[in-house]
Amino acid sequence: MTKWEYKVLTYPISEFRKKLPNYQEMEAELNSLGAAGWEILNAVAPGRGQGQATEVVLIARRPAAA
């Protein structure tokens, strides 16, 4: 049975409100994570209080080192 290591990445939504995201930088970061064996499982924007999300959360996993 595969054992997994997990990583949680957070990105403040306020940064996206200031300027448009740089998709090339985002792709580079995701490719770097992929090269290190990470696989993005899910992305969520959990609501706070009145349902306003303050961040985007990515959940990633890779096989744990033996």
PDB file of C-alpha atoms in Angstrom:
ATOM      1  CA  MET A   1       0.000   0.000   0.000  1.00  0.00           C
ATOM      2  CA  THR A   2       1.360   3.426  -0.941  1.00  0.00           C
ATOM      3  CA  LYS A   3       2.064   5.835   1.902  1.00  0.00           C
ATOM      4  CA  TRP A   4       1.667   9.519   1.081  1.00  0.00           C
ATOM      5  CA  GLU A   5       3.255  12.773   2.140  1.00  0.00           C
ATOM      6  CA  TYR A   6       0.974  15.824   1.911  1.00  0.00           C
ATOM      7  CA  LYS A   7       1.631  19.520   1.354  1.00  0.00           C
ATOM      8  CA  VAL A   8      -0.759  22.466   1.781  1.00  0.00           C
ATOM      9  CA  LEU A   9      -0.078  25.617  -0.236  1.00  0.00           C
ATOM     10  CA  THR A  10      -1.978  28.859   0.380  1.00  0.00           C
ATOM     11  CA  TYR A  11      -2.341  31.889  -1.846  1.00  0.00           C
ATOM     12  CA  PRO A  12      -4.029  35.067  -0.509  1.00  0.00           C
ATOM     13  CA  ILE A  13      -6.920  36.193  -2.693  1.00  0.00           C
ATOM     14  CA  SER A  14      -5.992  39.799  -1.899  1.00  0.00           C
ATOM     15  CA  GLU A  15      -2.960  39.371  -4.174  1.00  0.00           C
ATOM     16  CA  PHE A  16      -5.261  38.509  -7.092  1.00  0.00           C
ATOM     17  CA  ARG A  17      -7.340  41.619  -6.410  1.00  0.00           C
ATOM     18  CA  LYS A  18      -4.273  43.877  -6.639  1.00  0.00           C
ATOM     19  CA  LYS A  19      -3.166  42.654 -10.064  1.00  0.00           C
ATOM     20  CA  LEU A  20      -3.879  39.914 -12.549  1.00  0.00           C
ATOM     21  CA  PRO A  21      -2.101  36.647 -11.767  1.00  0.00           C
ATOM     22  CA  ASN A  22       1.061  35.881 -13.693  1.00  0.00           C
ATOM     23  CA  TYR A  23       0.073  32.546 -15.191  1.00  0.00           C
ATOM     24  CA  GLN A  24       3.596  31.833 -16.438  1.00  0.00           C
ATOM     25  CA  GLU A  25       4.915  32.125 -12.875  1.00  0.00           C
ATOM     26  CA  MET A  26       2.091  29.910 -11.625  1.00  0.00           C
ATOM     27  CA  GLU A  27       2.873  27.282 -14.280  1.00  0.00           C
ATOM     28  CA  ALA A  28       6.569  27.421 -13.394  1.00  0.00           C
ATOM     29  CA  GLU A  29       5.780  26.868  -9.707  1.00  0.00           C
ATOM     30  CA  LEU A  30       3.420  23.983 -10.491  1.00  0.00           C
ATOM     31  CA  ASN A  31       5.979  22.414 -12.843  1.00  0.00           C
ATOM     32  CA  SER A  32       8.624  22.721 -10.125  1.00  0.00           C
ATOM     33  CA  LEU A  33       6.331  20.952  -7.660  1.00  0.00           C
ATOM     34  CA  GLY A  34       5.590  18.263 -10.252  1.00  0.00           C
ATOM     35  CA  ALA A  35       9.301  17.730 -10.894  1.00  0.00           C
ATOM     36  CA  ALA A  36       9.717  17.179  -7.143  1.00  0.00           C
ATOM     37  CA  GLY A  37       7.030  14.487  -7.300  1.00  0.00           C
ATOM     38  CA  TRP A  38       4.065  16.525  -6.013  1.00  0.00           C
ATOM     39  CA  GLU A  39       0.608  16.041  -7.508  1.00  0.00           C
ATOM     40  CA  ILE A  40      -2.115  18.651  -6.904  1.00  0.00           C
ATOM     41  CA  LEU A  41      -5.203  16.867  -5.570  1.00  0.00           C
ATOM     42  CA  ASN A  42      -7.570  19.738  -4.979  1.00  0.00           C
ATOM     43  CA  ALA A  43      -7.925  23.500  -4.857  1.00  0.00           C
ATOM     44  CA  VAL A  44     -10.461  25.156  -2.569  1.00  0.00           C
ATOM     45  CA  ALA A  45     -11.332  28.693  -1.508  1.00  0.00           C
ATOM     46  CA  PRO A  46     -12.781  28.216   1.983  1.00  0.00           C
ATOM     47  CA  GLY A  47     -15.269  30.874   3.059  1.00  0.00           C
ATOM     48  CA  ARG A  48     -14.791  32.861   6.240  1.00  0.00           C
ATOM     49  CA  GLY A  49     -17.548  34.573   8.184  1.00  0.00           C
ATOM     50  CA  GLN A  50     -19.907  35.962   5.567  1.00  0.00           C
ATOM     51  CA  GLY A  51     -18.773  33.392   3.010  1.00  0.00           C
ATOM     52  CA  GLN A  52     -15.939  35.541   1.684  1.00  0.00           C
ATOM     53  CA  ALA A  53     -12.883  33.487   0.844  1.00  0.00           C
ATOM     54  CA  THR A  54      -9.565  35.024   1.886  1.00  0.00           C
ATOM     55  CA  GLU A  55      -7.252  32.492   0.296  1.00  0.00           C
ATOM     56  CA  VAL A  56      -6.982  29.704  -2.226  1.00  0.00           C
ATOM     57  CA  VAL A  57      -5.684  26.457  -0.742  1.00  0.00           C
ATOM     58  CA  LEU A  58      -4.002  23.776  -2.861  1.00  0.00           C
ATOM     59  CA  ILE A  59      -3.561  20.280  -1.471  1.00  0.00           C
ATOM     60  CA  ALA A  60      -0.782  18.157  -2.949  1.00  0.00           C
ATOM     61  CA  ARG A  61       0.648  14.727  -2.308  1.00  0.00           C
ATOM     62  CA  ARG A  62       3.567  12.546  -3.319  1.00  0.00           C
ATOM     63  CA  PRO A  63       4.679   9.079  -2.308  1.00  0.00           C
ATOM     64  CA  ALA A  64       6.402   9.174   1.083  1.00  0.00           C
ATOM     65  CA  ALA A  65      10.100   8.366   1.237  1.00  0.00           C
ATOM     66  CA  ALA A  66      10.711   4.847   2.485  1.00  0.00           C
TER      67      ALA A  66
END
